[in-house]
Coordinates of C-alpha atoms in Angstrom, one line a residue:
Q703 CA 138.8 90.7 -70.4
Q704 CA 139.1 91.1 -74.2
L705 CA 139.0 94.9 -73.9
L706 CA 142.1 94.8 -71.7
G707 CA 143.8 92.1 -73.7
L708 CA 144.0 89.7 -70.7
E709 CA 143.8 86.0 -70.7
S710 CA 141.9 85.9 -67.4
I711 CA 140.6 88.1 -64.6
R712 CA 139.7 86.5 -61.3
I713 CA 138.4 87.9 -58.0
T714 CA 138.5 85.5 -55.0
G715 CA 137.8 85.9 -51.3
D716 CA 135.1 87.5 -49.3
I717 CA 134.4 90.9 -50.9
F718 CA 131.9 91.9 -48.3
G719 CA 134.0 90.9 -45.2
P720 CA 137.5 92.3 -45.7
G721 CA 138.3 92.1 -42.0
R722 CA 139.6 88.5 -42.4
E723 CA 143.2 87.3 -42.6
T724 CA 143.2 87.4 -46.4
G725 CA 140.7 89.8 -48.0
P726 CA 139.6 89.7 -51.5
Q727 CA 142.3 89.2 -54.2
V728 CA 142.4 90.0 -57.8
T729 CA 144.4 88.0 -60.3
L730 CA 145.2 89.3 -63.8
T731 CA 146.9 87.0 -66.4
K732 CA 148.3 88.2 -69.7
R733 CA 149.7 85.8 -72.3
V734 CA 152.6 87.6 -73.9
S735 CA 153.5 84.9 -76.3
R736 CA 152.8 81.2 -76.9
R737 CA 155.5 80.4 -74.3
L738 CA 155.3 83.3 -71.8
S739 CA 152.6 84.5 -69.5
L740 CA 152.6 87.2 -66.8
T741 CA 150.4 87.2 -63.7
Y742 CA 149.6 90.0 -61.2
R743 CA 148.0 89.0 -57.9
G744 CA 147.0 91.7 -55.4
Q745 CA 144.9 92.3 -52.4
L746 CA 141.9 94.6 -53.1
T747 CA 142.0 95.9 -49.5
D748 CA 145.8 96.6 -49.6
P749 CA 147.0 97.7 -53.0
G750 CA 150.6 97.6 -51.7
E751 CA 150.4 93.9 -51.2
Y752 CA 151.0 92.2 -54.6
T753 CA 153.0 89.5 -56.4
I754 CA 154.0 89.5 -60.1
S755 CA 155.1 86.3 -61.7
A756 CA 156.3 85.1 -65.1
L757 CA 155.9 81.6 -66.4
L758 CA 158.0 80.5 -69.3
R759 CA 157.3 77.1 -71.0
L760 CA 160.6 75.5 -72.1
F761 CA 159.0 72.2 -73.1
P762 CA 155.4 70.9 -72.7
F763 CA 156.4 69.5 -69.3
L764 CA 159.1 71.9 -68.1
F765 CA 158.6 75.5 -66.9
V766 CA 160.7 78.3 -65.4
V767 CA 158.8 80.5 -63.0
G768 CA 160.0 83.9 -61.7
E769 CA 158.2 85.7 -59.0
T770 CA 158.6 89.0 -57.1
G771 CA 156.7 90.9 -54.5
R772 CA 156.4 94.5 -53.2
L773 CA 159.5 94.2 -51.0
G774 CA 161.6 93.0 -53.9
Q775 CA 161.8 89.4 -52.6
S776 CA 162.3 87.4 -55.8
T777 CA 162.4 83.7 -56.6
I778 CA 163.1 81.6 -59.6
S779 CA 162.0 78.0 -59.7
L780 CA 161.8 75.1 -62.2
R781 CA 158.5 73.2 -62.4
V782 CA 157.9 69.8 -64.0
R783 CA 154.4 68.7 -65.0
F784 CA 153.8 65.0 -64.8
T785 CA 150.7 63.3 -66.4
L786 CA 149.7 59.8 -65.4

């Protein structure tokens, strides 16, 4: 993690049984600045299946999220965090 300069590295799913609907996934997150982080999510069994997202914190409760996949399908959304 520190060697690669990443905020987090996660592997989820069944590593020994990749025949399922969703095989094992790897998630890599890099904090670029105090307000911006980038995340890569990909299937370990299919390297061509991935998603890249960027999360930009505008305020402590308001975020802009951009996401794109391997086919170029992109989305931009606004997220609001409520604390009760």
